Short mmCIF file of C-alpha atoms in Angstrom, two decimals:
data_model
loop_
_atom_site.label_atom_id
_atom_site.label_comp_id
_atom_site.label_asym_id
_atom_site.label_seq_id
_atom_site.Cartn_x
_atom_site.Cartn_y
_atom_site.Cartn_z
CA GLU Z 110 -17.47 -10.83 -23.44
CA THR Z 111 -14.33 -12.22 -21.93
CA GLY Z 112 -13.24 -11.21 -18.69
CA VAL Z 113 -9.49 -10.89 -17.34
CA THR Z 114 -7.44 -13.62 -16.85
CA GLN Z 115 -4.27 -14.54 -15.26
CA SER Z 116 -1.64 -17.14 -15.66
CA PRO Z 117 -0.46 -19.23 -13.81
CA THR Z 118 -2.94 -19.39 -10.92
CA HIS Z 119 -0.10 -20.67 -8.33
CA LEU Z 120 3.56 -20.67 -8.82
CA ILE Z 121 6.46 -21.73 -6.49
CA LYS Z 122 10.09 -20.19 -6.84
CA THR Z 123 13.47 -19.97 -5.31
CA ARG Z 124 15.03 -17.11 -3.83
CA GLY Z 125 17.17 -15.54 -6.85
CA GLN Z 126 15.08 -17.15 -9.65
CA GLN Z 127 13.14 -15.02 -12.24
CA VAL Z 128 9.74 -15.46 -12.97
CA THR Z 129 6.74 -14.20 -15.26
CA LEU Z 130 3.47 -13.76 -14.87
CA ARG Z 131 0.67 -13.02 -17.56
CA CYS Z 132 -2.64 -11.26 -18.20
CA SER Z 133 -4.83 -11.11 -20.93
CA SER Z 134 -7.21 -8.03 -20.61
CA GLN Z 135 -11.07 -7.93 -20.88
CA SER Z 136 -11.79 -7.57 -24.51
CA GLY Z 137 -12.05 -3.98 -25.54
CA HIS Z 138 -9.52 -2.63 -22.94
CA ASN Z 139 -6.48 -1.12 -23.66
CA THR Z 140 -4.93 -0.72 -20.29
CA VAL Z 141 -3.27 -2.91 -18.02
CA SER Z 142 -2.62 -2.52 -14.36
CA TRP Z 143 -0.65 -4.78 -12.11
CA TYR Z 144 -0.96 -4.92 -8.31
CA GLN Z 145 0.95 -6.70 -5.35
CA GLN Z 146 -1.33 -7.69 -2.63
CA ALA Z 147 0.77 -9.30 0.51
CA LEU Z 148 -1.24 -11.58 2.82
CA GLY Z 149 -3.47 -9.46 5.23
CA GLN Z 150 -3.00 -6.22 3.15
CA GLY Z 151 -4.46 -4.04 0.32
CA PRO Z 152 -3.15 -3.99 -3.07
CA GLN Z 153 -0.11 -2.06 -3.65
CA PHE Z 154 0.23 -0.49 -7.28
CA ILE Z 155 3.22 -1.90 -9.24
CA PHE Z 156 2.71 -0.29 -12.86
CA GLN Z 157 0.64 0.22 -15.75
CA TYR Z 158 0.83 -0.16 -19.26
CA TYR Z 159 -0.98 2.01 -21.83
CA ARG Z 160 -0.80 1.14 -25.44
CA GLU Z 161 2.51 -0.85 -24.77
CA GLU Z 162 4.29 2.01 -22.93
CA GLU Z 163 4.85 2.13 -19.08
CA ASN Z 164 2.18 4.98 -17.61
CA GLY Z 165 2.86 5.29 -14.07
CA ARG Z 166 5.00 3.25 -11.77
CA GLY Z 167 4.37 2.70 -7.88
CA ASN Z 168 7.11 2.14 -5.09
CA PHE Z 169 8.77 -0.76 -7.05
CA PRO Z 170 12.37 -1.74 -7.82
CA PRO Z 171 13.62 -1.87 -11.14
CA ARG Z 172 13.76 -5.58 -10.87
CA PHE Z 173 10.06 -5.47 -11.33
CA SER Z 174 9.50 -5.10 -15.16
CA GLY Z 175 6.68 -5.43 -17.54
CA LEU Z 176 5.64 -5.42 -20.96
CA GLN Z 177 2.45 -5.12 -22.84
CA PHE Z 178 1.88 -6.28 -26.12
CA PRO Z 179 -0.26 -5.13 -29.57
CA ASN Z 180 -3.35 -7.46 -28.26
CA TYR Z 181 -3.15 -5.61 -24.81
CA SER Z 182 -2.12 -8.57 -23.05
CA SER Z 183 0.39 -7.94 -20.47
CA GLU Z 184 3.45 -9.54 -18.50
CA LEU Z 185 4.71 -9.15 -15.19
CA ASN Z 186 8.53 -10.10 -15.09
CA VAL Z 187 10.55 -10.29 -11.34
CA ASN Z 188 14.13 -11.06 -11.53
CA ALA Z 189 16.30 -12.08 -8.38
CA LEU Z 190 13.19 -12.82 -6.53
CA GLU Z 191 13.16 -12.23 -2.50
CA LEU Z 192 11.35 -14.13 0.12
CA ASP Z 193 9.14 -10.68 0.45
CA ASP Z 194 7.99 -11.39 -3.00
CA SER Z 195 5.78 -14.13 -2.10
CA ALA Z 196 2.26 -12.20 -2.66
CA LEU Z 197 -0.87 -12.52 -4.86
CA TYR Z 198 -0.25 -10.54 -8.14
CA LEU Z 199 -3.46 -9.04 -9.65
CA CYS Z 200 -3.77 -7.82 -13.00
CA ALA Z 201 -6.59 -4.99 -13.66
CA SER Z 202 -7.76 -4.17 -17.18
CA SER Z 203 -9.32 -0.67 -17.79
CA THR Z 204 -9.94 1.67 -20.88
CA PRO Z 205 -9.29 5.37 -20.23
CA GLY Z 206 -12.00 7.72 -21.35
CA GLN Z 207 -13.72 10.48 -20.40
CA GLY Z 208 -14.74 10.81 -16.68
CA VAL Z 209 -13.88 7.82 -14.14
CA TYR Z 210 -13.22 4.20 -15.31
CA GLU Z 211 -13.13 1.60 -13.17
CA GLN Z 212 -10.68 -1.62 -13.16
CA TYR Z 213 -11.70 -5.22 -13.96
CA PHE Z 214 -9.41 -7.71 -12.06
CA GLY Z 215 -8.03 -11.00 -13.03
CA PRO Z 216 -8.07 -13.82 -10.12
CA GLY Z 217 -4.40 -13.27 -9.66
CA THR Z 218 -1.40 -15.52 -9.53
CA ARG Z 219 -0.04 -16.77 -5.93
CA LEU Z 220 3.44 -16.60 -5.88
CA THR Z 221 5.54 -18.04 -3.40
CA VAL Z 222 9.21 -17.93 -2.77
CA THR Z 223 11.25 -20.33 -0.75
CA ALA R 50 -0.34 12.21 -2.21
CA GLN R 51 -3.53 10.33 -1.76
CA SER R 52 -4.45 7.79 1.04
CA VAL R 53 -7.13 5.92 2.56
CA THR R 54 -7.88 4.70 6.20
CA GLN R 55 -10.47 1.63 7.01
CA LEU R 56 -11.23 2.19 10.24
CA ASP R 57 -12.06 -1.29 11.23
CA SER R 58 -9.76 -4.38 10.04
CA HIS R 59 -12.66 -6.75 11.40
CA VAL R 60 -16.62 -6.41 11.35
CA SER R 61 -18.75 -8.99 12.37
CA VAL R 62 -22.22 -8.90 12.50
CA SER R 63 -25.52 -11.18 12.45
CA GLU R 64 -27.39 -12.33 9.29
CA GLY R 65 -30.26 -9.72 8.54
CA THR R 66 -28.50 -6.90 10.85
CA PRO R 67 -27.25 -3.74 9.09
CA VAL R 68 -23.72 -3.57 7.94
CA LEU R 69 -21.52 -0.42 8.25
CA LEU R 70 -18.00 -0.43 7.15
CA ARG R 71 -16.07 2.80 7.33
CA CYS R 72 -13.43 4.27 5.17
CA ASN R 73 -12.06 7.94 5.03
CA TYR R 74 -9.69 9.22 2.66
CA SER R 75 -7.20 11.81 1.75
CA SER R 76 -6.48 13.52 -1.60
CA SER R 77 -5.12 16.55 -2.99
CA TYR R 78 -7.90 16.10 -6.05
CA SER R 79 -11.24 16.00 -6.26
CA PRO R 80 -11.31 12.37 -6.10
CA SER R 81 -13.09 9.27 -7.49
CA LEU R 82 -13.91 6.82 -4.93
CA PHE R 83 -14.40 2.94 -5.28
CA TRP R 84 -15.37 -0.05 -3.19
CA TYR R 85 -14.29 -3.42 -4.06
CA VAL R 86 -15.06 -6.72 -2.45
CA GLN R 87 -12.73 -9.81 -2.02
CA HIS R 88 -14.37 -13.24 -1.70
CA PRO R 89 -11.48 -16.08 -0.63
CA ASN R 90 -9.29 -17.11 -3.25
CA LYS R 91 -11.30 -14.71 -5.82
CA GLY R 92 -10.04 -11.36 -7.65
CA LEU R 93 -11.68 -8.06 -6.58
CA GLN R 94 -15.23 -7.08 -7.75
CA LEU R 95 -16.51 -3.57 -7.95
CA LEU R 96 -19.29 -2.89 -5.75
CA LEU R 97 -19.56 0.70 -6.57
CA LYS R 98 -18.12 3.58 -7.48
CA TYR R 99 -18.32 7.77 -6.84
CA THR R 100 -17.42 9.96 -9.70
CA SER R 101 -18.55 13.60 -8.35
CA ALA R 102 -22.33 12.90 -9.55
CA ALA R 103 -24.71 12.05 -6.88
CA THR R 104 -23.37 11.79 -3.41
CA LEU R 105 -25.27 8.76 -2.68
CA VAL R 106 -24.26 5.81 -4.81
CA LYS R 107 -26.23 2.69 -5.12
CA GLY R 108 -24.02 -0.48 -5.89
CA ILE R 109 -24.61 -4.21 -6.60
CA ASN R 110 -26.28 -6.49 -4.21
CA GLY R 111 -27.77 -3.92 -1.92
CA PHE R 112 -25.13 -2.09 -0.77
CA GLU R 113 -24.59 1.68 -1.01
CA ALA R 114 -22.21 4.46 -0.04
CA GLU R 115 -22.34 8.02 1.18
CA PHE R 116 -19.83 10.88 -0.12
CA LYS R 117 -19.35 13.32 2.48
CA LYS R 118 -16.90 15.79 1.30
CA SER R 119 -16.91 18.00 5.28
CA GLU R 120 -15.69 14.65 6.38
CA THR R 121 -13.39 12.71 3.80
CA SER R 122 -15.74 9.69 4.11
CA PHE R 123 -17.02 7.38 1.69
CA HIS R 124 -18.85 4.45 4.17
CA LEU R 125 -20.13 1.53 2.71
CA THR R 126 -23.71 0.34 4.07
CA LYS R 127 -26.23 -2.26 3.67
CA PRO R 128 -29.72 -2.55 5.35
CA SER R 129 -29.48 -6.38 5.98
CA ALA R 130 -26.65 -8.68 5.76
CA HIS R 131 -26.70 -11.87 4.07
CA MET R 132 -24.34 -14.99 4.67
CA SER R 133 -22.69 -14.76 0.89
CA ASP R 134 -21.84 -10.86 2.02
CA ALA R 135 -18.91 -12.63 3.92
CA ALA R 136 -15.68 -11.28 2.55
CA GLU R 137 -12.96 -8.92 2.58
CA TYR R 138 -14.05 -5.12 1.40
CA PHE R 139 -11.22 -2.32 0.17
CA CYS R 140 -12.03 1.25 -0.12
CA VAL R 141 -10.00 2.76 -3.20
CA VAL R 142 -8.99 6.53 -3.81
CA SER R 143 -8.10 7.67 -7.24
CA ASP R 144 -7.40 11.04 -8.76
CA GLY R 145 -8.85 9.89 -11.80
CA GLY R 146 -5.38 8.86 -13.80
CA GLN R 147 -4.05 5.51 -13.19
CA ASN R 148 -3.19 6.09 -9.53
CA PHE R 149 -5.44 3.71 -7.67
CA VAL R 150 -4.82 3.24 -3.89
CA PHE R 151 -6.17 0.75 -1.82
CA GLY R 152 -6.89 0.75 2.32
CA PRO R 153 -6.02 -2.03 4.10
CA GLY R 154 -9.02 -3.69 3.89
CA THR R 155 -12.23 -4.53 6.08
CA ARG R 156 -13.05 -8.22 6.62
CA LEU R 157 -16.55 -8.50 7.39
CA SER R 158 -18.15 -11.57 8.86
CA VAL R 159 -21.85 -12.57 8.90
CA LEU R 160 -23.02 -14.59 12.16
CA PRO R 161 -26.02 -17.01 11.39
#
């Protein structure tokens, strides 16, 4: 069973640029959630995708957008990068079912905006 | 709205002594609760979860947590700390849907 993978591992961008981060979900999981973890803080929920549709969104501006593909992999796009976007971006996959489901996290992408 | 408070930003223990990481939550629903661990430069790993079954939950690596509804707490414990336990620990509350709310984290240091 393959776990959650993310690419790239690290990324350096300039303020105002755009970035795309990628996530492959764990085998059998149809839901992907994205989180932003600033240095020294807990992860903050950005949004979730379920069967290629956005299924909930946290308190992030529209310049944070996403996609989910038929194979359940996902992209996070951030436009007009700001210095405060520098963070670890985590992807988590899960399969909603009866009862509670846990999320399985990838290793993250470290984004630095200069 | 849900929220999580982790009462200690940093806990330091000696190897072989007990660990206690404190978590209090607020939720309008009957919550599901999780503890995740994050080692440096690694992703988050699930330690244990509470899903309205037994109030004492056992997890991996000897960790356990007790759900106390009257105190709105879900503290994480381990009888004997190991050097490899040094990491950041996050308490998480969920309403069972997509909304996972993380606490700010507690950094555990284990001294030799």
